[in-house]
Coordinates of N, CA and C in Angstrom, one line a residue:
M1 N 199.2 275.2 0.9 CA 199.7 276.6 0.8 C 201.2 276.5 0.5
E2 N 201.7 277.3 -0.4 CA 203.1 277.3 -0.8 C 203.9 278.4 -0.2
I3 N 205.2 278.1 0.1 CA 206.1 279.1 0.6 C 207.1 279.3 -0.5
T4 N 207.1 280.6 -1.0 CA 208.0 280.9 -2.1 C 209.0 282.0 -1.7
S5 N 208.8 282.6 -0.5 CA 209.7 283.6 0.1 C 209.5 283.7 1.6
V6 N 210.4 284.4 2.2 CA 210.3 284.5 3.7 C 209.0 285.2 4.0
K7 N 208.7 286.2 3.2 CA 207.4 286.9 3.5 C 206.2 286.0 3.5
S8 N 206.2 285.1 2.5 CA 205.1 284.1 2.4 C 205.1 283.1 3.5
L9 N 206.3 282.8 4.1 CA 206.3 282.0 5.2 C 205.5 282.6 6.4
F10 N 205.8 283.8 6.7 CA 205.1 284.5 7.8 C 203.6 284.6 7.5
E11 N 203.3 284.9 6.2 CA 201.8 285.0 5.9 C 201.2 283.6 6.1
A12 N 201.9 282.5 5.8 CA 201.3 281.2 6.0 C 201.1 280.9 7.4
I13 N 202.0 281.2 8.2 CA 201.9 281.0 9.7 C 200.8 281.8 10.3
D14 N 200.8 283.1 9.9 CA 199.7 284.0 10.4 C 198.3 283.5 10.0
G15 N 198.2 282.9 8.8 CA 196.9 282.5 8.3 C 196.5 281.1 8.9
T16 N 197.4 280.5 9.6 CA 197.1 279.1 10.1 C 196.9 279.0 11.6
F17 N 197.8 279.8 12.3 CA 197.8 279.7 13.8 C 197.4 281.0 14.4
Q18 N 197.0 280.8 15.7 CA 196.7 281.9 16.5 C 197.9 282.4 17.2
P19 N 198.1 283.7 17.6 CA 199.3 284.2 18.2 C 199.7 283.4 19.5
H20 N 198.8 282.9 20.2 CA 199.1 282.2 21.5 C 199.4 280.7 21.3
D21 N 199.3 280.2 20.0 CA 199.6 278.8 19.8 C 201.0 278.4 20.0
L22 N 201.3 277.3 20.6 CA 202.7 276.8 20.7 C 203.0 276.0 19.5
Q23 N 204.2 276.3 18.9 CA 204.5 275.8 17.6 C 206.0 275.3 17.6
M24 N 206.2 274.3 16.8 CA 207.6 273.9 16.4 C 207.5 273.5 14.9
Y25 N 208.7 273.5 14.2 CA 208.7 273.3 12.8 C 209.8 272.3 12.4
R26 N 209.5 271.7 11.2 CA 210.5 270.8 10.6 C 210.6 271.0 9.1
G27 N 211.8 271.3 8.6 CA 212.0 271.4 7.2 C 212.5 270.1 6.6
Q28 N 212.0 269.8 5.4 CA 212.4 268.6 4.7 C 212.7 268.9 3.2
T29 N 213.8 268.5 2.7 CA 214.1 268.9 1.4 C 213.3 268.3 0.3
R30 N 212.5 267.2 0.7 CA 211.6 266.6 -0.3 C 210.2 266.5 0.3
E31 N 209.3 266.9 -0.5 CA 207.9 267.0 0.0 C 207.3 265.6 0.4
N32 N 207.7 264.5 -0.2 CA 207.1 263.2 0.0 C 207.7 262.4 1.1
W33 N 208.8 262.9 1.7 CA 209.4 262.2 2.8 C 208.4 262.0 4.0
P34 N 208.2 260.8 4.5 CA 207.3 260.7 5.7 C 207.9 261.2 7.0
L35 N 207.0 261.6 7.9 CA 207.5 262.1 9.2 C 207.7 260.9 10.1
I36 N 208.9 260.2 9.9 CA 209.3 259.1 10.7 C 210.7 259.4 11.2
P37 N 210.9 259.1 12.5 CA 212.3 259.3 13.1 C 213.3 258.4 12.4
S38 N 214.5 258.8 12.6 CA 215.6 258.1 11.8 C 215.7 256.6 12.2
I39 N 215.3 256.2 13.4 CA 215.4 254.8 13.8 C 214.5 253.9 12.9
G40 N 213.4 254.5 12.4 CA 212.4 253.7 11.7 C 212.5 253.8 10.2
R41 N 213.5 254.4 9.6 CA 213.4 254.7 8.2 C 213.8 253.5 7.3
H42 N 214.3 252.4 8.0 CA 214.6 251.2 7.2 C 213.5 250.2 7.4
N43 N 212.4 250.5 8.2 CA 211.3 249.7 8.3 C 211.5 248.3 9.0
D44 N 212.5 248.2 9.7 CA 212.7 247.0 10.5 C 213.6 247.2 11.7
T45 N 213.7 246.2 12.5 CA 214.7 246.3 13.6 C 215.9 245.5 13.2
R46 N 217.0 245.8 13.9 CA 218.3 245.2 13.5 C 218.8 244.2 14.6
G47 N 219.7 243.3 14.2 CA 220.4 242.5 15.2 C 219.5 241.5 16.0
G48 N 218.4 241.1 15.4 CA 217.5 240.1 16.0 C 216.7 240.6 17.2
H49 N 216.6 241.9 17.4 CA 215.8 242.4 18.5 C 214.3 242.2 18.2
T50 N 213.5 242.0 19.3 CA 212.1 241.6 19.1 C 211.2 242.8 19.1
N51 N 211.6 244.0 19.4 CA 210.7 245.1 19.3 C 211.5 246.4 19.2
W52 N 210.9 247.5 18.8 CA 211.5 248.8 18.6 C 212.1 249.3 19.9
R53 N 211.5 249.2 21.0 CA 212.0 249.8 22.2 C 213.3 249.1 22.7
D54 N 213.3 247.8 22.5 CA 214.6 247.1 22.9 C 215.7 247.5 21.9
Y55 N 215.4 247.6 20.7 CA 216.4 248.0 19.7 C 216.9 249.4 20.0
Q56 N 216.1 250.4 20.4 CA 216.5 251.7 20.7 C 217.4 251.7 21.9
E57 N 217.1 250.9 22.9 CA 217.9 250.9 24.1 C 219.3 250.3 23.9
Q58 N 219.3 249.3 23.0 CA 220.6 248.7 22.7 C 221.5 249.7 21.9
V59 N 220.9 250.4 21.0 CA 221.6 251.4 20.2 C 222.2 252.5 21.1
V60 N 221.4 253.0 22.1 CA 221.9 254.0 23.0 C 223.0 253.5 23.9
K61 N 222.8 252.3 24.4 CA 223.8 251.7 25.3 C 225.2 251.6 24.6
R62 N 225.1 251.1 23.3 CA 226.4 251.0 22.6 C 227.0 252.4 22.3
F63 N 226.2 253.4 22.0 CA 226.6 254.7 21.8 C 227.4 255.2 23.0
L64 N 226.8 255.1 24.2 CA 227.4 255.5 25.4 C 228.7 254.8 25.7
R65 N 228.7 253.5 25.4 CA 229.9 252.8 25.7 C 231.1 253.2 24.8
L66 N 230.8 253.4 23.5 CA 231.9 253.8 22.6 C 232.2 255.3 22.6
A67 N 231.3 256.1 23.1 CA 231.5 257.6 23.1 C 232.1 258.1 24.4
R68 N 232.4 257.2 25.3 CA 232.9 257.7 26.6 C 234.1 258.6 26.5
P69 N 235.1 258.3 25.6 CA 236.3 259.2 25.6 C 235.9 260.7 25.1
Y70 N 234.8 260.8 24.5 CA 234.4 262.1 23.9 C 233.4 262.9 24.8
I71 N 232.7 262.2 25.6 CA 231.6 262.9 26.4 C 232.0 262.9 27.9
G72 N 233.1 262.2 28.3 CA 233.6 262.3 29.6 C 232.8 261.5 30.6
D73 N 233.0 261.8 31.9 CA 232.4 261.1 33.0 C 231.8 262.1 34.0
P74 N 230.6 261.9 34.5 CA 229.7 260.7 34.3 C 229.0 260.8 32.9
S75 N 228.5 259.6 32.5 CA 227.8 259.5 31.3 C 226.4 260.3 31.4
P76 N 225.9 260.8 30.3 CA 224.6 261.5 30.4 C 223.5 260.5 30.7
N77 N 222.4 261.0 31.2 CA 221.3 260.1 31.4 C 220.7 259.7 30.0
Y78 N 219.7 258.8 30.0 CA 219.2 258.2 28.8 C 218.6 259.3 27.8
R79 N 217.9 260.2 28.4 CA 217.3 261.3 27.6 C 218.4 262.1 26.9
N80 N 219.3 262.6 27.7 CA 220.4 263.4 27.1 C 221.3 262.6 26.1
A81 N 221.4 261.3 26.4 CA 222.2 260.5 25.4 C 221.5 260.4 24.1
L82 N 220.1 260.3 24.1 CA 219.4 260.4 22.9 C 219.6 261.7 22.1
V83 N 219.5 262.8 22.8 CA 219.7 264.1 22.2 C 221.0 264.2 21.6
L84 N 222.1 263.9 22.4 CA 223.4 264.0 21.8 C 223.6 263.1 20.6
G85 N 223.2 261.8 20.8 CA 223.3 260.9 19.7 C 222.6 261.4 18.4
Q86 N 221.4 261.9 18.6 CA 220.6 262.4 17.4 C 221.3 263.4 16.7
H87 N 222.0 264.4 17.4 CA 222.7 265.5 16.7 C 224.0 265.0 16.1
H88 N 224.4 263.8 16.4 CA 225.6 263.3 15.7 C 225.3 262.1 14.8
G89 N 224.0 262.0 14.4 CA 223.7 261.0 13.4 C 223.2 259.6 13.9
L90 N 223.1 259.5 15.2 CA 222.6 258.2 15.8 C 221.1 258.0 15.4
P91 N 220.7 256.8 15.0 CA 219.3 256.5 14.7 C 218.5 256.5 16.1
T92 N 217.6 257.4 16.2 CA 216.8 257.5 17.5 C 215.3 257.6 17.2
C93 N 214.6 257.7 18.3 CA 213.1 257.9 18.2 C 212.8 259.4 18.1
L94 N 213.8 260.2 18.1 CA 213.5 261.7 18.1 C 213.4 262.2 16.7
L95 N 212.4 263.0 16.4 CA 212.3 263.7 15.2 C 212.7 265.2 15.4
D96 N 213.7 265.6 14.6 CA 214.3 267.0 14.8 C 213.2 268.0 14.4
T97 N 213.1 269.1 15.2 CA 212.3 270.2 14.9 C 213.1 271.5 15.4
S98 N 212.5 272.6 15.1 CA 213.0 273.9 15.7 C 211.8 274.7 16.1
T99 N 212.0 275.5 17.1 CA 211.0 276.4 17.5 C 211.0 277.7 16.7
N100 N 212.0 277.8 15.8 CA 212.1 279.0 14.9 C 211.8 278.6 13.5
P101 N 210.7 279.1 12.9 CA 210.3 278.7 11.5 C 211.4 279.0 10.5
L102 N 212.2 280.1 10.6 CA 213.2 280.4 9.7 C 214.3 279.3 9.6
K103 N 214.7 278.9 10.8 CA 215.7 277.9 10.9 C 215.2 276.5 10.4
A104 N 214.0 276.2 10.6 CA 213.4 275.0 10.1 C 213.4 275.1 8.5
L105 N 213.0 276.2 8.0 CA 212.9 276.4 6.6 C 214.3 276.2 5.9
F106 N 215.4 276.6 6.6 CA 216.7 276.5 6.1 C 217.0 275.0 5.8
F107 N 216.5 274.1 6.7 CA 216.8 272.7 6.5 C 216.0 272.1 5.3
A108 N 215.0 272.8 4.8 CA 214.2 272.4 3.7 C 214.8 272.8 2.4
V109 N 215.8 273.7 2.4 CA 216.3 274.3 1.1 C 217.8 274.3 1.0
N110 N 218.5 273.7 2.0 CA 219.9 273.8 2.1 C 220.8 272.8 1.2
H111 N 220.1 272.0 0.4 CA 220.8 271.0 -0.4 C 220.5 271.3 -1.9
P112 N 221.4 272.0 -2.6 CA 221.2 272.2 -4.0 C 220.9 271.0 -4.8
V113 N 221.5 269.8 -4.4 CA 221.3 268.6 -5.2 C 219.8 268.2 -5.2
D114 N 219.0 268.7 -4.2 CA 217.6 268.4 -4.2 C 216.7 269.5 -4.7
D115 N 217.3 270.5 -5.4 CA 216.6 271.6 -5.9 C 215.5 271.3 -7.0
K116 N 215.6 270.1 -7.6 CA 214.6 269.7 -8.5 C 213.3 269.1 -7.9
F117 N 213.4 268.9 -6.6 CA 212.2 268.4 -5.9 C 211.6 269.5 -5.0
N118 N 210.3 269.4 -4.9 CA 209.6 270.3 -4.0 C 210.0 269.9 -2.5
G119 N 210.1 270.9 -1.7 CA 210.4 270.6 -0.3 C 209.1 270.8 0.6
A120 N 209.3 270.7 1.9 CA 208.1 270.9 2.8 C 208.5 271.5 4.1
L121 N 207.7 272.3 4.6 CA 207.9 272.8 6.0 C 206.7 272.3 6.8
C122 N 206.9 271.4 7.8 CA 205.8 270.9 8.6 C 205.8 271.7 9.9
A123 N 204.6 272.2 10.2 CA 204.4 273.0 11.4 C 203.5 272.2 12.4
F124 N 204.0 272.1 13.6 CA 203.3 271.4 14.6 C 202.8 272.4 15.7
S125 N 201.5 272.3 15.9 CA 200.9 273.1 17.0 C 200.6 272.1 18.1
Y126 N 200.9 272.4 19.3 CA 200.8 271.4 20.4 C 200.3 272.1 21.7
S127 N 199.7 271.3 22.5 CA 199.2 271.8 23.8 C 199.8 271.0 25.0
R128 N 200.6 270.0 24.7 CA 201.2 269.2 25.7 C 202.7 268.9 25.3
W129 N 203.6 269.0 26.3 CA 205.0 268.8 26.0 C 205.7 268.4 27.2
R130 N 207.0 268.0 27.0 CA 207.8 267.6 28.2 C 209.1 268.4 28.0
E131 N 209.7 268.8 29.2 CA 211.0 269.5 29.2 C 211.8 269.0 30.3
D132 N 211.3 268.1 31.2 CA 212.1 267.6 32.3 C 213.0 266.5 31.7
V133 N 214.2 266.4 32.3 CA 215.2 265.4 31.9 C 215.6 264.7 33.2
G134 N 214.7 264.0 33.8 CA 215.0 263.2 35.0 C 215.9 262.1 34.8
Q135 N 216.1 261.3 35.8 CA 217.1 260.2 35.8 C 216.5 258.9 35.5
E136 N 215.1 258.8 35.3 CA 214.5 257.5 35.0 C 215.0 256.9 33.7
D137 N 215.1 255.6 33.7 CA 215.7 254.9 32.5 C 214.7 254.9 31.4
N138 N 213.4 254.9 31.7 CA 212.4 254.7 30.6 C 212.1 256.1 30.0
F139 N 212.4 256.2 28.7 CA 212.1 257.4 27.9 C 210.8 257.4 27.2
Q140 N 210.1 256.2 27.3 CA 208.9 256.1 26.5 C 207.7 256.8 27.3
W141 N 207.1 257.7 26.6 CA 206.0 258.5 27.3 C 204.7 258.1 26.8
G142 N 204.2 256.9 27.1 CA 202.9 256.5 26.6 C 202.9 256.2 25.1
E143 N 201.7 256.4 24.6 CA 201.5 256.0 23.2 C 201.4 257.2 22.2
D144 N 201.5 258.4 22.7 CA 201.4 259.6 21.9 C 202.8 260.1 21.5
A145 N 202.8 260.8 20.3 CA 204.0 261.5 19.9 C 204.0 262.9 20.7
I146 N 205.0 263.1 21.4 CA 205.0 264.3 22.4 C 206.2 265.2 22.1
P147 N 205.9 266.5 21.9 CA 207.0 267.5 21.8 C 207.9 267.5 23.0
F148 N 209.2 267.6 22.8 CA 210.2 267.5 23.8 C 211.1 268.8 23.7
L149 N 211.1 269.6 24.7 CA 211.9 270.8 24.8 C 213.1 270.5 25.6
P150 N 214.2 270.1 25.0 CA 215.4 269.5 25.8 C 216.2 270.5 26.5
E151 N 217.0 270.0 27.4 CA 218.1 270.8 28.0 C 219.1 271.2 26.9
Q152 N 219.6 272.4 27.0 CA 220.5 272.9 26.0 C 221.9 272.4 26.3
L153 N 222.2 271.3 25.6 CA 223.4 270.5 25.9 C 224.6 271.0 25.2
N154 N 224.4 271.7 24.1 CA 225.6 272.1 23.3 C 225.2 273.3 22.5
P155 N 226.2 274.1 22.0 CA 226.0 275.3 21.2 C 225.2 275.0 19.9
R156 N 225.3 273.9 19.3 CA 224.6 273.6 18.1 C 223.1 273.5 18.4
L157 N 222.7 272.9 19.5 CA 221.3 272.8 19.8 C 220.7 274.2 20.1
T158 N 221.5 275.0 20.8 CA 221.0 276.4 21.1 C 220.9 277.2 19.8
A159 N 221.9 277.1 18.9 CA 221.9 277.9 17.7 C 220.8 277.6 16.8
Q160 N 220.4 276.3 16.8 CA 219.3 275.9 15.9 C 217.9 276.0 16.6
E161 N 217.9 276.5 17.9 CA 216.7 276.5 18.7 C 216.0 275.1 18.6
G162 N 216.8 274.1 18.8 CA 216.3 272.7 18.5 C 215.3 272.2 19.6
A163 N 214.4 271.5 19.0 CA 213.4 270.7 19.9 C 213.2 269.4 19.1
F164 N 212.4 268.6 19.7 CA 212.1 267.3 19.1 C 210.7 266.9 19.3
I165 N 210.3 265.9 18.6 CA 209.1 265.2 18.8 C 209.5 263.7 19.1
V166 N 209.0 263.2 20.2 CA 209.4 261.8 20.6 C 208.4 260.9 20.0
Y167 N 208.9 260.0 19.2 CA 208.0 259.0 18.6 C 207.7 257.9 19.6
P168 N 206.4 257.5 19.8 CA 206.1 256.4 20.7 C 206.4 255.0 20.1
L169 N 207.6 254.6 20.4 CA 208.0 253.3 19.8 C 207.2 252.1 20.3
A170 N 206.8 251.2 19.4 CA 205.9 250.1 19.8 C 206.7 248.9 20.3
V171 N 206.1 248.1 21.0 CA 206.7 246.8 21.5 C 206.4 245.7 20.4
N172 N 206.8 246.0 19.2 CA 206.7 245.0 18.1 C 207.7 245.4 17.0
T173 N 207.6 244.7 15.9 CA 208.6 245.0 14.8 C 207.9 245.5 13.6
Q174 N 206.7 245.9 13.7 CA 205.9 246.5 12.5 C 206.6 247.8 12.1
P175 N 206.5 248.1 10.7 CA 207.0 249.3 10.3 C 206.4 250.5 11.0
L176 N 207.2 251.5 11.3 CA 206.7 252.7 12.0 C 205.8 253.5 11.1
R177 N 204.7 254.0 11.6 CA 203.7 254.8 10.8 C 204.2 256.3 11.0
P178 N 204.0 257.1 9.9 CA 204.3 258.5 10.1 C 203.6 259.2 11.2
I179 N 204.2 260.1 11.8 CA 203.6 260.8 13.0 C 202.2 261.4 12.6
D180 N 202.1 261.9 11.4 CA 200.8 262.5 11.0 C 199.7 261.5 10.8
E181 N 200.0 260.2 10.9 CA 199.0 259.2 10.8 C 198.6 258.6 12.2
L182 N 199.3 259.1 13.2 CA 199.0 258.6 14.6 C 197.9 259.5 15.2
K183 N 197.1 258.8 16.0 CA 196.0 259.6 16.7 C 196.7 260.3 17.9
N184 N 196.5 261.7 17.9 CA 197.1 262.5 19.0 C 196.2 263.7 19.2
D185 N 195.6 263.8 20.4 CA 194.7 264.9 20.7 C 195.5 266.2 21.1
H186 N 196.8 266.1 21.3 CA 197.6 267.2 21.7 C 198.5 267.8 20.7
L187 N 198.5 267.3 19.5 CA 199.4 267.7 18.4 C 198.7 267.7 17.1
S188 N 198.8 268.9 16.4 CA 198.2 269.0 15.1 C 199.4 269.4 14.1
I189 N 199.2 268.9 12.9 CA 200.3 269.1 11.9 C 199.7 269.7 10.6
V190 N 200.5 270.8 10.1 CA 200.1 271.4 8.8 C 201.4 271.4 8.0
K191 N 201.2 271.0 6.7 CA 202.4 270.9 5.8 C 202.3 272.0 4.8
F192 N 203.3 272.8 4.7 CA 203.4 273.8 3.6 C 204.4 273.3 2.6
I193 N 204.1 273.5 1.3 CA 204.9 273.1 0.2 C 205.9 274.2 -0.2
I194 N 207.1 273.8 -0.5 CA 208.1 274.7 -1.0 C 208.5 274.3 -2.4
P195 N 208.0 275.1 -3.4 CA 208.2 274.7 -4.8 C 209.7 274.6 -5.1
A196 N 210.1 273.7 -5.9 CA 211.5 273.5 -6.2 C 212.2 274.8 -6.7
E197 N 211.4 275.5 -7.6 CA 212.0 276.7 -8.2 C 212.2 277.8 -7.2
S198 N 211.7 277.7 -6.0 CA 211.8 278.8 -5.0 C 213.0 278.5 -4.0
K199 N 213.6 277.4 -4.1 CA 214.6 277.0 -3.0 C 215.8 278.0 -3.1
K200 N 216.3 278.3 -4.2 CA 217.5 279.1 -4.3 C 217.3 280.5 -3.7
I201 N 216.2 281.1 -4.1 CA 215.9 282.5 -3.6 C 215.7 282.4 -2.1
L202 N 215.1 281.3 -1.6 CA 214.9 281.2 -0.1 C 216.2 281.1 0.6
R203 N 217.2 280.4 0.0 CA 218.5 280.3 0.6 C 219.1 281.7 0.7
Q204 N 219.0 282.4 -0.4 CA 219.6 283.8 -0.4 C 218.9 284.7 0.6
E205 N 217.6 284.6 0.8 CA 216.9 285.4 1.7 C 217.3 285.0 3.2
L206 N 217.3 283.8 3.4 CA 217.7 283.3 4.7 C 219.1 283.7 5.1
S207 N 220.0 283.6 4.1 CA 221.4 284.0 4.4 C 221.5 285.4 4.8
I208 N 220.8 286.3 4.1 CA 220.8 287.7 4.5 C 220.3 287.9 5.9
L209 N 219.4 287.1 6.4 CA 218.8 287.2 7.7 C 219.7 286.5 8.7
G210 N 220.8 285.9 8.3 CA 221.7 285.3 9.3 C 221.4 283.8 9.5
V211 N 220.5 283.2 8.7 CA 220.2 281.8 8.9 C 221.0 281.1 7.8
Q212 N 222.2 280.6 8.3 CA 223.1 280.0 7.4 C 224.0 279.0 8.2
F213 N 224.7 278.1 7.4 CA 225.4 277.0 8.0 C 226.3 277.4 9.2
R214 N 227.2 278.4 9.0 CA 228.2 278.7 10.0 C 227.6 279.2 11.3
L215 N 226.4 279.7 11.2 CA 225.7 280.2 12.4 C 224.8 279.1 13.1
L216 N 224.2 278.2 12.2 CA 223.4 277.1 12.8 C 224.3 276.0 13.3
F217 N 225.5 275.9 12.7 CA 226.4 274.8 13.2 C 227.7 275.6 13.6
P218 N 227.7 276.1 14.9 CA 228.8 277.0 15.3 C 230.1 276.2 15.6
D219 N 230.7 275.6 14.5 CA 231.9 274.9 14.7 C 232.5 274.8 13.3
L220 N 233.6 274.0 13.2 CA 234.3 273.9 11.9 C 233.4 273.2 10.9
D221 N 232.6 272.3 11.3 CA 231.7 271.6 10.3 C 230.8 272.7 9.7
G222 N 230.2 273.6 10.5 CA 229.4 274.6 9.9 C 230.1 275.5 8.9
V223 N 231.3 275.9 9.3 CA 232.0 276.8 8.4 C 232.3 276.1 7.1
A224 N 232.7 274.8 7.1 CA 233.0 274.1 5.9 C 231.8 273.8 5.1
K225 N 230.7 273.5 5.7 CA 229.4 273.3 5.0 C 229.0 274.6 4.3
G226 N 229.2 275.7 4.9 CA 228.8 277.0 4.3 C 229.6 277.3 3.1
V227 N 230.9 277.1 3.2 CA 231.8 277.4 2.1 C 231.5 276.4 0.9
K228 N 231.2 275.1 1.3 CA 230.9 274.1 0.3 C 229.6 274.5 -0.5
L229 N 228.6 275.0 0.3 CA 227.3 275.4 -0.3 C 227.5 276.6 -1.3
D230 N 228.3 277.6 -0.9 CA 228.6 278.7 -1.7 C 229.3 278.3 -3.0
Y231 N 230.3 277.5 -2.9 CA 231.1 277.1 -4.1 C 230.3 276.2 -5.0
F232 N 229.5 275.3 -4.3 CA 228.7 274.3 -5.1 C 227.7 275.1 -6.0
E233 N 227.0 276.1 -5.4 CA 226.1 276.8 -6.2 C 226.8 277.6 -7.3
D234 N 228.0 278.2 -7.0 CA 228.7 278.9 -8.0 C 229.1 278.0 -9.2
E235 N 229.5 276.7 -8.8 CA 229.9 275.8 -9.8 C 228.7 275.4 -10.7
L236 N 227.5 275.2 -10.1 CA 226.4 274.9 -10.9 C 226.0 276.0 -11.9
S237 N 226.1 277.2 -11.4 CA 225.9 278.4 -12.3 C 226.9 278.4 -13.4
F238 N 228.1 278.2 -13.1 CA 229.2 278.2 -14.1 C 228.9 277.1 -15.2
R239 N 228.5 275.9 -14.8 CA 228.3 274.9 -15.7 C 227.1 275.2 -16.6
R240 N 226.0 275.8 -16.1 CA 224.9 276.2 -16.9 C 225.2 277.2 -18.0
M241 N 226.1 278.1 -17.7 CA 226.5 279.2 -18.6 C 227.2 278.6 -19.8
F242 N 227.9 277.4 -19.7 CA 228.7 276.9 -20.8 C 228.1 275.6 -21.3
K243 N 226.9 275.3 -21.1 CA 226.2 274.1 -21.6 C 226.1 274.2 -23.2

């Protein structure tokens, strides 16, 4: 099913899920990108570590050690450190999603440089999730990919209605398989295609509805990204006029 407008987004959701279904969404600017968390996108572990879980723990420990001047004392627990690190570009086992389909759609269309590629909106329906953020060190929750509804740690997470899917890292160094290839009785995935030619109109519709950089990233980064997007699109239009 294709999404060519905000109206068609809601028609797709209504035609796929029941009103009581629990859902979260992920937008991707390219249709063919696999559903793999950032830690596994290079298909190997780094620094001589013998398995993915050990590699993740070392990444988080180093992040906490170097980030101390910016996050204060006491340090966040392991789960919250993963969430904070993920939102600042740290490779983790978390796959970003949103409980709001409009906001997820924004992340599938917000890069004009990818307008020549079809995008995708992945919809996850689930019956099992975690929202507790206890003090245990072990963040691995068995062998299933599990939706995670995190503590609202910062304004950006709240603005994006952010949630995650925790990838079950293996105790080996094999390339990570996409989440939609894992066996999971509590999670189903549907992918909607966003045609390349529909991305610009979707950006315009979402902006009118208040789904835009400066509101999803309520800080100077968001303001700057929004201005850059506006001027970049204007520049592209200007160049086309004088080809």
